[in-house]
Amino acid sequence: MNNFNGKVAIVTGGASGIGFAIVERLLSVGAKVAVADLNSDKLKEMEETHKGNLIGCVTNVTKETDIEALVNKTVETFGGLDYAFNVAGASKPGAIVDQSEEDWDFTVDLCLKGVFLSVKHEARYMKEHGGGAIVNVSSLNAHVPMFYGAAYSSAKAGVEMLTKNAALELAQYNIRVNAILPGLVATPLTSGLTNIEAINEAYMERIPMKRAADPAEMAGPALFLVSDDASYVNGASLLVDGAWAVTGYPDLSKFM
Ligand SMILES: NC(=O)c1ccc[n+]([C@@H]2O[C@H](COP(=O)([O-])OP(=O)(O)OC[C@H]3O[C@@H](n4cnc5c(N)ncnc54)[C@H](O)[C@@H]3O)[C@@H](O)[C@H]2O)c1
């Protein structure tokens, strides 16, 4: 993977967890990175640390005008856009019979519409400038349902299909679009559950590798998918889950 030097990448959700690990890996191989996130304090800190190689863009990925501004600022600052990693995501869980419309909309807007808007504007630029490569972060839950996760699992399944549809439409412009589907990754998103011993044990019973991934273990697969080594990989879903998909999700209903 030697084609990153001087390349320009956008990472949404790059101020924490998986996105942050992707940002660090991109910088370590010589890329310039525009980090899009709601967390303005962390963005400022990252900009200070990596002056000249990183810009922080306060962005709400559910707002189209924010995404347009993000792409424009990236191109103005670094002179182009080669790769994009659409990572931002979170959820408000709830049983289907109880979940409010508001919580459903929060989750689906962030996890699915946010990726649509990101791909739309990233690809618009790439289409006019010789192509590029995009990775969307879906989830094991695109394939495996979880109690109280109907909105999240549905949105992540949507991200997987959106990725395939984007690959179909954008291949003619030399743009590849792939997805990674993480299993359990140790980040602030999951610590609320995994810090509860009984829940963590239930996860570990199902994960053949008997541990959560470190966020850095998502960065290699994500960078591989945009790299020239993956030049014929397009519309693919790469499970990065320590073989969790082969056993299924634990029954979380007994803990709620
Ligand atoms: N951690 C896991 O086990 C796991 C598993 C499968 C999939 N994922 C997916 O990976 C992605 C990253 O998760 P993570 O675990 O690193 O979470 P995280 O909470 O550590 O990081 C998410 C980042 O997204 C940002 N964000 C939230 N809403 C935003 C918005 N509207 N606009 C811009 N930025 C926003 C947050 O500020 C945060 O910096 C998510 O899409 C998540 O669904 C995570």
PDB file of C-alpha atoms and ligand atoms in Angstrom:
ATOM      1  CA  MET A   1       0.000   0.000   0.000  1.00  0.00           C
ATOM      2  CA  ASN A   2       2.352   2.726  -1.204  1.00  0.00           C
ATOM      3  CA  ASN A   3       0.044   5.104  -3.007  1.00  0.00           C
ATOM      4  CA  PHE A   4      -0.936   7.394  -0.131  1.00  0.00           C
ATOM      5  CA  ASN A   5       1.897   9.927  -0.135  1.00  0.00           C
ATOM      6  CA  GLY A   6       0.439  13.395  -0.839  1.00  0.00           C
ATOM      7  CA  LYS A   7      -3.058  11.982  -1.434  1.00  0.00           C
ATOM      8  CA  VAL A   8      -6.031  13.754   0.088  1.00  0.00           C
ATOM      9  CA  ALA A   9      -8.693  12.035   2.182  1.00  0.00           C
ATOM     10  CA  ILE A  10     -11.871  12.960   4.012  1.00  0.00           C
ATOM     11  CA  VAL A  11     -12.747  11.032   7.180  1.00  0.00           C
ATOM     12  CA  THR A  12     -16.182  11.670   8.711  1.00  0.00           C
ATOM     13  CA  GLY A  13     -16.503  10.802  12.378  1.00  0.00           C
ATOM     14  CA  GLY A  14     -12.721  11.114  12.569  1.00  0.00           C
ATOM     15  CA  ALA A  15     -12.493  12.610  16.049  1.00  0.00           C
ATOM     16  CA  SER A  16     -13.017   9.293  17.857  1.00  0.00           C
ATOM     17  CA  GLY A  17     -12.822   5.512  17.651  1.00  0.00           C
ATOM     18  CA  ILE A  18     -12.607   3.888  14.229  1.00  0.00           C
ATOM     19  CA  GLY A  19     -12.517   7.197  12.337  1.00  0.00           C
ATOM     20  CA  PHE A  20      -9.689   8.489  14.515  1.00  0.00           C
ATOM     21  CA  ALA A  21      -7.679   5.301  13.902  1.00  0.00           C
ATOM     22  CA  ILE A  22      -8.164   5.705  10.140  1.00  0.00           C
ATOM     23  CA  VAL A  23      -6.983   9.338  10.364  1.00  0.00           C
ATOM     24  CA  GLU A  24      -3.841   8.307  12.265  1.00  0.00           C
ATOM     25  CA  ARG A  25      -3.024   5.583   9.747  1.00  0.00           C
ATOM     26  CA  LEU A  26      -3.565   7.929   6.799  1.00  0.00           C
ATOM     27  CA  LEU A  27      -1.209  10.522   8.321  1.00  0.00           C
ATOM     28  CA  SER A  28       1.404   7.844   9.011  1.00  0.00           C
ATOM     29  CA  VAL A  29       1.529   6.940   5.303  1.00  0.00           C
ATOM     30  CA  GLY A  30       1.820  10.548   4.112  1.00  0.00           C
ATOM     31  CA  ALA A  31      -1.776  11.518   3.271  1.00  0.00           C
ATOM     32  CA  LYS A  32      -3.392  14.892   3.948  1.00  0.00           C
ATOM     33  CA  VAL A  33      -6.617  14.515   5.889  1.00  0.00           C
ATOM     34  CA  ALA A  34      -9.791  16.554   6.343  1.00  0.00           C
ATOM     35  CA  VAL A  35     -11.503  15.354   9.504  1.00  0.00           C
ATOM     36  CA  ALA A  36     -15.257  15.971   9.694  1.00  0.00           C
ATOM     37  CA  ASP A  37     -16.926  15.685  13.066  1.00  0.00           C
ATOM     38  CA  LEU A  38     -19.250  17.441  15.527  1.00  0.00           C
ATOM     39  CA  ASN A  39     -16.542  17.469  18.214  1.00  0.00           C
ATOM     40  CA  SER A  40     -14.967  20.890  17.606  1.00  0.00           C
ATOM     41  CA  ASP A  41     -12.582  20.726  20.600  1.00  0.00           C
ATOM     42  CA  LYS A  42     -11.039  17.468  19.448  1.00  0.00           C
ATOM     43  CA  LEU A  43     -10.798  18.755  15.881  1.00  0.00           C
ATOM     44  CA  LYS A  44      -8.887  21.829  17.087  1.00  0.00           C
ATOM     45  CA  GLU A  45      -6.495  19.637  19.054  1.00  0.00           C
ATOM     46  CA  MET A  46      -5.895  17.368  16.051  1.00  0.00           C
ATOM     47  CA  GLU A  47      -5.296  20.363  13.771  1.00  0.00           C
ATOM     48  CA  GLU A  48      -2.701  21.742  16.209  1.00  0.00           C
ATOM     49  CA  THR A  49      -0.920  18.391  16.443  1.00  0.00           C
ATOM     50  CA  HIS A  50      -0.766  17.831  12.677  1.00  0.00           C
ATOM     51  CA  LYS A  51      -0.439  21.378  11.336  1.00  0.00           C
ATOM     52  CA  GLY A  52      -0.256  21.452   7.535  1.00  0.00           C
ATOM     53  CA  ASN A  53      -1.366  17.840   7.118  1.00  0.00           C
ATOM     54  CA  LEU A  54      -4.796  17.878   8.766  1.00  0.00           C
ATOM     55  CA  ILE A  55      -7.763  20.210   8.839  1.00  0.00           C
ATOM     56  CA  GLY A  56     -10.690  19.849  11.191  1.00  0.00           C
ATOM     57  CA  CYS A  57     -14.097  20.672   9.717  1.00  0.00           C
ATOM     58  CA  VAL A  58     -17.003  20.958  12.125  1.00  0.00           C
ATOM     59  CA  THR A  59     -19.624  19.006  10.205  1.00  0.00           C
ATOM     60  CA  ASN A  60     -22.990  17.464  10.858  1.00  0.00           C
ATOM     61  CA  VAL A  61     -23.142  14.668   8.288  1.00  0.00           C
ATOM     62  CA  THR A  62     -26.949  14.783   8.269  1.00  0.00           C
ATOM     63  CA  LYS A  63     -26.857  18.320   6.806  1.00  0.00           C
ATOM     64  CA  GLU A  64     -26.239  18.573   3.086  1.00  0.00           C
ATOM     65  CA  THR A  65     -24.863  22.118   3.273  1.00  0.00           C
ATOM     66  CA  ASP A  66     -22.277  20.949   5.846  1.00  0.00           C
ATOM     67  CA  ILE A  67     -21.112  18.154   3.549  1.00  0.00           C
ATOM     68  CA  GLU A  68     -20.864  20.492   0.571  1.00  0.00           C
ATOM     69  CA  ALA A  69     -18.796  22.900   2.684  1.00  0.00           C
ATOM     70  CA  LEU A  70     -16.578  20.007   3.835  1.00  0.00           C
ATOM     71  CA  VAL A  71     -15.748  18.917   0.288  1.00  0.00           C
ATOM     72  CA  ASN A  72     -15.135  22.528  -0.806  1.00  0.00           C
ATOM     73  CA  LYS A  73     -12.852  23.265   2.160  1.00  0.00           C
ATOM     74  CA  THR A  74     -10.898  20.031   1.592  1.00  0.00           C
ATOM     75  CA  VAL A  75     -10.306  20.847  -2.060  1.00  0.00           C
ATOM     76  CA  GLU A  76      -9.446  24.513  -1.351  1.00  0.00           C
ATOM     77  CA  THR A  77      -6.956  23.520   1.345  1.00  0.00           C
ATOM     78  CA  PHE A  78      -5.272  20.477  -0.144  1.00  0.00           C
ATOM     79  CA  GLY A  79      -5.976  20.879  -3.874  1.00  0.00           C
ATOM     80  CA  GLY A  80      -8.062  17.745  -4.462  1.00  0.00           C
ATOM     81  CA  LEU A  81      -9.859  14.740  -3.041  1.00  0.00           C
ATOM     82  CA  ASP A  82      -8.698  11.175  -3.657  1.00  0.00           C
ATOM     83  CA  TYR A  83     -10.260   9.080  -0.895  1.00  0.00           C
ATOM     84  CA  ALA A  84     -13.178   9.292   1.513  1.00  0.00           C
ATOM     85  CA  PHE A  85     -14.020   7.267   4.601  1.00  0.00           C
ATOM     86  CA  ASN A  86     -17.597   7.719   5.769  1.00  0.00           C
ATOM     87  CA  VAL A  87     -17.440   6.600   9.367  1.00  0.00           C
ATOM     88  CA  ALA A  88     -19.668   8.900  11.482  1.00  0.00           C
ATOM     89  CA  GLY A  89     -22.413   6.964  13.229  1.00  0.00           C
ATOM     90  CA  ALA A  90     -24.281   6.379  16.490  1.00  0.00           C
ATOM     91  CA  SER A  91     -27.668   5.051  17.523  1.00  0.00           C
ATOM     92  CA  LYS A  92     -30.583   5.501  19.885  1.00  0.00           C
ATOM     93  CA  PRO A  93     -31.698   1.950  20.679  1.00  0.00           C
ATOM     94  CA  GLY A  94     -35.232   0.845  21.463  1.00  0.00           C
ATOM     95  CA  ALA A  95     -37.686  -2.040  21.153  1.00  0.00           C
ATOM     96  CA  ILE A  96     -39.688  -1.734  17.940  1.00  0.00           C
ATOM     97  CA  VAL A  97     -42.983  -1.459  19.813  1.00  0.00           C
ATOM     98  CA  ASP A  98     -41.658   1.359  21.998  1.00  0.00           C
ATOM     99  CA  GLN A  99     -39.214   3.263  19.820  1.00  0.00           C
ATOM    100  CA  SER A 100     -40.147   6.873  19.147  1.00  0.00           C
ATOM    101  CA  GLU A 101     -40.232   8.243  15.640  1.00  0.00           C
ATOM    102  CA  GLU A 102     -37.667  10.806  16.783  1.00  0.00           C
ATOM    103  CA  ASP A 103     -35.149   8.147  17.892  1.00  0.00           C
ATOM    104  CA  TRP A 104     -35.698   6.152  14.688  1.00  0.00           C
ATOM    105  CA  ASP A 105     -35.083   9.284  12.604  1.00  0.00           C
ATOM    106  CA  PHE A 106     -31.960  10.215  14.603  1.00  0.00           C
ATOM    107  CA  THR A 107     -30.390   6.807  13.968  1.00  0.00           C
ATOM    108  CA  VAL A 108     -31.385   6.337  10.354  1.00  0.00           C
ATOM    109  CA  ASP A 109     -30.573   9.942   9.408  1.00  0.00           C
ATOM    110  CA  LEU A 110     -27.117   9.745  10.927  1.00  0.00           C
ATOM    111  CA  CYS A 111     -26.166   6.224   9.861  1.00  0.00           C
ATOM    112  CA  LEU A 112     -27.780   6.087   6.408  1.00  0.00           C
ATOM    113  CA  LYS A 113     -28.667   9.575   5.139  1.00  0.00           C
ATOM    114  CA  GLY A 114     -25.313  10.876   6.409  1.00  0.00           C
ATOM    115  CA  VAL A 115     -23.497   8.301   4.267  1.00  0.00           C
ATOM    116  CA  PHE A 116     -25.705   9.066   1.247  1.00  0.00           C
ATOM    117  CA  LEU A 117     -24.993  12.819   1.491  1.00  0.00           C
ATOM    118  CA  SER A 118     -21.281  12.166   1.970  1.00  0.00           C
ATOM    119  CA  VAL A 119     -20.996   9.810  -1.012  1.00  0.00           C
ATOM    120  CA  LYS A 120     -23.077  12.192  -3.126  1.00  0.00           C
ATOM    121  CA  HIS A 121     -20.761  15.178  -2.698  1.00  0.00           C
ATOM    122  CA  GLU A 122     -17.479  13.272  -2.520  1.00  0.00           C
ATOM    123  CA  ALA A 123     -18.333  11.442  -5.743  1.00  0.00           C
ATOM    124  CA  ARG A 124     -19.518  14.646  -7.464  1.00  0.00           C
ATOM    125  CA  TYR A 125     -16.041  16.058  -7.050  1.00  0.00           C
ATOM    126  CA  MET A 126     -14.246  12.790  -7.904  1.00  0.00           C
ATOM    127  CA  LYS A 127     -16.383  12.278 -11.024  1.00  0.00           C
ATOM    128  CA  GLU A 128     -15.133  15.568 -12.481  1.00  0.00           C
ATOM    129  CA  HIS A 129     -11.506  15.018 -11.431  1.00  0.00           C
ATOM    130  CA  GLY A 130     -10.450  11.593 -12.668  1.00  0.00           C
ATOM    131  CA  GLY A 131     -11.961   9.320  -9.987  1.00  0.00           C
ATOM    132  CA  GLY A 132     -11.232   8.185  -6.457  1.00  0.00           C
ATOM    133  CA  ALA A 133     -12.165   5.586  -3.855  1.00  0.00           C
ATOM    134  CA  ILE A 134     -14.688   5.602  -1.028  1.00  0.00           C
ATOM    135  CA  VAL A 135     -15.155   3.343   1.997  1.00  0.00           C
ATOM    136  CA  ASN A 136     -18.401   3.367   3.967  1.00  0.00           C
ATOM    137  CA  VAL A 137     -18.542   1.945   7.471  1.00  0.00           C
ATOM    138  CA  SER A 138     -21.501  -0.403   7.822  1.00  0.00           C
ATOM    139  CA  SER A 139     -21.633  -3.061  10.568  1.00  0.00           C
ATOM    140  CA  LEU A 140     -21.960  -6.761  11.258  1.00  0.00           C
ATOM    141  CA  ASN A 141     -25.498  -5.693  12.153  1.00  0.00           C
ATOM    142  CA  ALA A 142     -26.179  -5.222   8.434  1.00  0.00           C
ATOM    143  CA  HIS A 143     -26.368  -9.044   8.411  1.00  0.00           C
ATOM    144  CA  VAL A 144     -27.171  -9.915  12.021  1.00  0.00           C
ATOM    145  CA  PRO A 145     -30.046  -8.328  13.957  1.00  0.00           C
ATOM    146  CA  MET A 146     -29.753  -7.334  17.610  1.00  0.00           C
ATOM    147  CA  PHE A 147     -32.372  -6.750  20.262  1.00  0.00           C
ATOM    148  CA  TYR A 148     -33.348  -3.048  20.400  1.00  0.00           C
ATOM    149  CA  GLY A 149     -31.249  -2.288  17.356  1.00  0.00           C
ATOM    150  CA  ALA A 150     -33.897  -2.277  14.607  1.00  0.00           C
ATOM    151  CA  ALA A 151     -33.140   1.281  13.503  1.00  0.00           C
ATOM    152  CA  TYR A 152     -29.362   0.784  13.603  1.00  0.00           C
ATOM    153  CA  SER A 153     -29.347  -2.642  11.910  1.00  0.00           C
ATOM    154  CA  SER A 154     -31.751  -1.437   9.210  1.00  0.00           C
ATOM    155  CA  ALA A 155     -29.660   1.671   8.572  1.00  0.00           C
ATOM    156  CA  LYS A 156     -26.432  -0.353   8.397  1.00  0.00           C
ATOM    157  CA  ALA A 157     -28.039  -2.821   5.957  1.00  0.00           C
ATOM    158  CA  GLY A 158     -29.002   0.273   3.982  1.00  0.00           C
ATOM    159  CA  VAL A 159     -25.388   1.444   3.981  1.00  0.00           C
ATOM    160  CA  GLU A 160     -24.324  -1.890   2.521  1.00  0.00           C
ATOM    161  CA  MET A 161     -26.830  -1.617  -0.336  1.00  0.00           C
ATOM    162  CA  LEU A 162     -26.083   2.080  -0.852  1.00  0.00           C
ATOM    163  CA  THR A 163     -22.437   1.060  -1.261  1.00  0.00           C
ATOM    164  CA  LYS A 164     -23.307  -1.504  -3.942  1.00  0.00           C
ATOM    165  CA  ASN A 165     -25.557   0.970  -5.718  1.00  0.00           C
ATOM    166  CA  ALA A 166     -22.827   3.606  -5.641  1.00  0.00           C
ATOM    167  CA  ALA A 167     -20.317   1.096  -7.038  1.00  0.00           C
ATOM    168  CA  LEU A 168     -22.752   0.330  -9.857  1.00  0.00           C
ATOM    169  CA  GLU A 169     -23.297   3.970 -10.774  1.00  0.00           C
ATOM    170  CA  LEU A 170     -19.801   5.326 -10.204  1.00  0.00           C
ATOM    171  CA  ALA A 171     -17.515   2.649 -11.715  1.00  0.00           C
ATOM    172  CA  GLN A 172     -17.829   4.432 -15.084  1.00  0.00           C
ATOM    173  CA  TYR A 173     -16.139   7.482 -13.510  1.00  0.00           C
ATOM    174  CA  ASN A 174     -13.225   5.479 -12.070  1.00  0.00           C
ATOM    175  CA  ILE A 175     -14.657   5.681  -8.546  1.00  0.00           C
ATOM    176  CA  ARG A 176     -14.657   2.532  -6.406  1.00  0.00           C
ATOM    177  CA  VAL A 177     -17.001   2.266  -3.417  1.00  0.00           C
ATOM    178  CA  ASN A 178     -16.680  -0.477  -0.804  1.00  0.00           C
ATOM    179  CA  ALA A 179     -17.878  -1.114   2.739  1.00  0.00           C
ATOM    180  CA  ILE A 180     -16.293  -2.485   5.875  1.00  0.00           C
ATOM    181  CA  LEU A 181     -18.544  -4.261   8.349  1.00  0.00           C
ATOM    182  CA  PRO A 182     -16.883  -4.147  11.790  1.00  0.00           C
ATOM    183  CA  GLY A 183     -17.817  -6.548  14.547  1.00  0.00           C
ATOM    184  CA  LEU A 184     -17.179  -5.408  18.124  1.00  0.00           C
ATOM    185  CA  VAL A 185     -14.614  -2.598  18.322  1.00  0.00           C
ATOM    186  CA  ALA A 186     -13.440  -1.075  21.617  1.00  0.00           C
ATOM    187  CA  THR A 187     -14.553   2.566  21.263  1.00  0.00           C
ATOM    188  CA  PRO A 188     -16.672   5.040  23.256  1.00  0.00           C
ATOM    189  CA  LEU A 189     -19.653   3.803  21.212  1.00  0.00           C
ATOM    190  CA  THR A 190     -19.505   0.304  22.698  1.00  0.00           C
ATOM    191  CA  SER A 191     -17.897   0.864  26.118  1.00  0.00           C
ATOM    192  CA  GLY A 192     -21.269   1.594  27.772  1.00  0.00           C
ATOM    193  CA  LEU A 193     -22.296  -2.015  27.074  1.00  0.00           C
ATOM    194  CA  THR A 194     -18.980  -3.826  27.289  1.00  0.00           C
ATOM    195  CA  ASN A 195     -18.157  -2.229  30.656  1.00  0.00           C
ATOM    196  CA  ILE A 196     -21.030  -4.277  32.076  1.00  0.00           C
ATOM    197  CA  GLU A 197     -19.414  -7.613  32.856  1.00  0.00           C
ATOM    198  CA  ALA A 198     -22.388  -9.860  32.074  1.00  0.00           C
ATOM    199  CA  ILE A 199     -22.916  -8.195  28.713  1.00  0.00           C
ATOM    200  CA  ASN A 200     -19.229  -8.380  27.858  1.00  0.00           C
ATOM    201  CA  GLU A 201     -19.268 -12.104  28.693  1.00  0.00           C
ATOM    202  CA  ALA A 202     -22.258 -12.596  26.402  1.00  0.00           C
ATOM    203  CA  TYR A 203     -20.348 -10.928  23.577  1.00  0.00           C
ATOM    204  CA  MET A 204     -17.227 -12.990  24.226  1.00  0.00           C
ATOM    205  CA  GLU A 205     -19.234 -16.230  24.120  1.00  0.00           C
ATOM    206  CA  ARG A 206     -20.139 -15.369  20.531  1.00  0.00           C
ATOM    207  CA  ILE A 207     -16.873 -13.912  19.243  1.00  0.00           C
ATOM    208  CA  PRO A 208     -14.544 -16.769  18.290  1.00  0.00           C
ATOM    209  CA  MET A 209     -11.455 -14.557  18.774  1.00  0.00           C
ATOM    210  CA  LYS A 210     -12.680 -13.827  22.344  1.00  0.00           C
ATOM    211  CA  ARG A 211     -11.896 -10.120  22.245  1.00  0.00           C
ATOM    212  CA  ALA A 212     -13.083  -6.845  20.801  1.00  0.00           C
ATOM    213  CA  ALA A 213     -10.995  -5.316  18.024  1.00  0.00           C
ATOM    214  CA  ASP A 214      -8.721  -2.370  18.654  1.00  0.00           C
ATOM    215  CA  PRO A 215      -9.869   0.542  16.435  1.00  0.00           C
ATOM    216  CA  ALA A 216      -6.491   0.375  14.660  1.00  0.00           C
ATOM    217  CA  GLU A 217      -7.506  -3.073  13.373  1.00  0.00           C
ATOM    218  CA  MET A 218     -10.184  -1.378  11.268  1.00  0.00           C
ATOM    219  CA  ALA A 219      -7.725   1.078   9.685  1.00  0.00           C
ATOM    220  CA  GLY A 220      -5.703  -1.500   7.713  1.00  0.00           C
ATOM    221  CA  PRO A 221      -8.748  -3.049   5.986  1.00  0.00           C
ATOM    222  CA  ALA A 222     -10.203   0.431   5.299  1.00  0.00           C
ATOM    223  CA  LEU A 223      -6.969   1.729   3.743  1.00  0.00           C
ATOM    224  CA  PHE A 224      -6.536  -1.485   1.767  1.00  0.00           C
ATOM    225  CA  LEU A 225      -9.928  -0.946   0.134  1.00  0.00           C
ATOM    226  CA  VAL A 226      -9.015   2.504  -1.207  1.00  0.00           C
ATOM    227  CA  SER A 227      -5.448   1.492  -2.150  1.00  0.00           C
ATOM    228  CA  ASP A 228      -4.212   0.421  -5.593  1.00  0.00           C
ATOM    229  CA  ASP A 229      -3.858  -3.099  -4.155  1.00  0.00           C
ATOM    230  CA  ALA A 230      -7.663  -3.210  -4.217  1.00  0.00           C
ATOM    231  CA  SER A 231      -7.941  -1.781  -7.751  1.00  0.00           C
ATOM    232  CA  TYR A 232     -10.453  -4.473  -8.794  1.00  0.00           C
ATOM    233  CA  VAL A 233     -12.401  -4.575  -5.507  1.00  0.00           C
ATOM    234  CA  ASN A 234     -15.622  -2.637  -5.984  1.00  0.00           C
ATOM    235  CA  GLY A 235     -19.065  -2.864  -4.366  1.00  0.00           C
ATOM    236  CA  ALA A 236     -17.650  -5.305  -1.791  1.00  0.00           C
ATOM    237  CA  SER A 237     -18.541  -5.778   1.880  1.00  0.00           C
ATOM    238  CA  LEU A 238     -15.528  -6.689   3.985  1.00  0.00           C
ATOM    239  CA  LEU A 239     -16.466  -8.228   7.340  1.00  0.00           C
ATOM    240  CA  VAL A 240     -13.834  -7.326   9.962  1.00  0.00           C
ATOM    241  CA  ASP A 241     -15.333  -9.138  12.916  1.00  0.00           C
ATOM    242  CA  GLY A 242     -12.994 -11.786  14.354  1.00  0.00           C
ATOM    243  CA  ALA A 243     -15.324 -14.455  12.844  1.00  0.00           C
ATOM    244  CA  TRP A 244     -18.308 -13.214  14.888  1.00  0.00           C
ATOM    245  CA  ALA A 245     -20.642 -13.525  11.872  1.00  0.00           C
ATOM    246  CA  VAL A 246     -20.366 -17.299  12.049  1.00  0.00           C
ATOM    247  CA  THR A 247     -21.962 -17.472  15.505  1.00  0.00           C
ATOM    248  CA  GLY A 248     -24.601 -14.684  15.558  1.00  0.00           C
ATOM    249  CA  TYR A 249     -25.417 -11.901  17.999  1.00  0.00           C
ATOM    250  CA  PRO A 250     -25.921 -12.536  21.745  1.00  0.00           C
ATOM    251  CA  ASP A 251     -29.425 -12.300  23.186  1.00  0.00           C
ATOM    252  CA  LEU A 252     -29.229  -8.861  24.800  1.00  0.00           C
ATOM    253  CA  SER A 253     -32.906  -8.889  25.808  1.00  0.00           C
ATOM    254  CA  LYS A 254     -32.083 -10.656  29.091  1.00  0.00           C
ATOM    255  CA  PHE A 255     -29.941  -7.684  30.158  1.00  0.00           C
ATOM    256  CA  MET A 256     -32.503  -4.950  29.517  1.00  0.00           C
TER     257      MET A 256
HETATM  258  N1  LIG B   1     -17.498   0.284  17.720  1.00  0.00           N
HETATM  259  C1  LIG B   1     -18.055  -0.772  17.168  1.00  0.00           C
HETATM  260  O1  LIG B   1     -18.088  -1.882  17.727  1.00  0.00           O
HETATM  261  C2  LIG B   1     -18.699  -0.658  15.802  1.00  0.00           C
HETATM  262  C3  LIG B   1     -19.142  -1.827  15.184  1.00  0.00           C
HETATM  263  C4  LIG B   1     -19.723  -1.760  13.926  1.00  0.00           C
HETATM  264  C5  LIG B   1     -19.850  -0.544  13.297  1.00  0.00           C
HETATM  265  N2  LIG B   1     -19.425   0.591  13.919  1.00  0.00           N
HETATM  266  C6  LIG B   1     -19.609   1.857  13.204  1.00  0.00           C
HETATM  267  O2  LIG B   1     -18.367   2.509  13.097  1.00  0.00           O
HETATM  268  C7  LIG B   1     -18.573   3.902  13.062  1.00  0.00           C
HETATM  269  C8  LIG B   1     -17.673   4.573  14.103  1.00  0.00           C
HETATM  270  O3  LIG B   1     -18.018   4.067  15.371  1.00  0.00           O
HETATM  271  P1  LIG B   1     -17.063   4.244  16.628  1.00  0.00           P
HETATM  272  O4  LIG B   1     -17.253   3.032  17.437  1.00  0.00           O
HETATM  273  O5  LIG B   1     -15.721   4.650  16.198  1.00  0.00           O
HETATM  274  O6  LIG B   1     -17.833   5.432  17.391  1.00  0.00           O
HETATM  275  P2  LIG B   1     -17.294   6.702  18.200  1.00  0.00           P
HETATM  276  O7  LIG B   1     -18.457   7.133  19.022  1.00  0.00           O
HETATM  277  O8  LIG B   1     -16.006   6.415  18.864  1.00  0.00           O
HETATM  278  O9  LIG B   1     -17.019   7.774  17.041  1.00  0.00           O
HETATM  279  C9  LIG B   1     -18.063   8.293  16.268  1.00  0.00           C
HETATM  280  C10 LIG B   1     -17.690   9.706  15.847  1.00  0.00           C
HETATM  281  O10 LIG B   1     -18.756  10.199  15.004  1.00  0.00           O
HETATM  282  C11 LIG B   1     -19.003  11.547  15.367  1.00  0.00           C
HETATM  283  N3  LIG B   1     -20.383  11.932  14.999  1.00  0.00           N
HETATM  284  C12 LIG B   1     -21.534  11.559  15.611  1.00  0.00           C
HETATM  285  N4  LIG B   1     -22.576  12.140  15.011  1.00  0.00           N
HETATM  286  C13 LIG B   1     -22.082  12.906  14.009  1.00  0.00           C
HETATM  287  C14 LIG B   1     -22.656  13.753  13.026  1.00  0.00           C
HETATM  288  N5  LIG B   1     -23.988  13.949  12.954  1.00  0.00           N
HETATM  289  N6  LIG B   1     -21.840  14.378  12.149  1.00  0.00           N
HETATM  290  C15 LIG B   1     -20.492  14.205  12.214  1.00  0.00           C
HETATM  291  N7  LIG B   1     -19.897  13.424  13.115  1.00  0.00           N
HETATM  292  C16 LIG B   1     -20.670  12.775  13.995  1.00  0.00           C
HETATM  293  C17 LIG B   1     -18.790  11.577  16.887  1.00  0.00           C
HETATM  294  O11 LIG B   1     -18.586  12.913  17.349  1.00  0.00           O
HETATM  295  C18 LIG B   1     -17.577  10.687  17.038  1.00  0.00           C
HETATM  296  O12 LIG B   1     -16.376  11.418  16.949  1.00  0.00           O
HETATM  297  C19 LIG B   1     -20.054   4.131  13.276  1.00  0.00           C
HETATM  298  O13 LIG B   1     -20.693   4.303  12.019  1.00  0.00           O
HETATM  299  C20 LIG B   1     -20.507   2.842  13.929  1.00  0.00           C
HETATM  300  O14 LIG B   1     -21.858   2.584  13.707  1.00  0.00           O
HETATM  301  C21 LIG B   1     -18.845   0.566  15.159  1.00  0.00           C
END
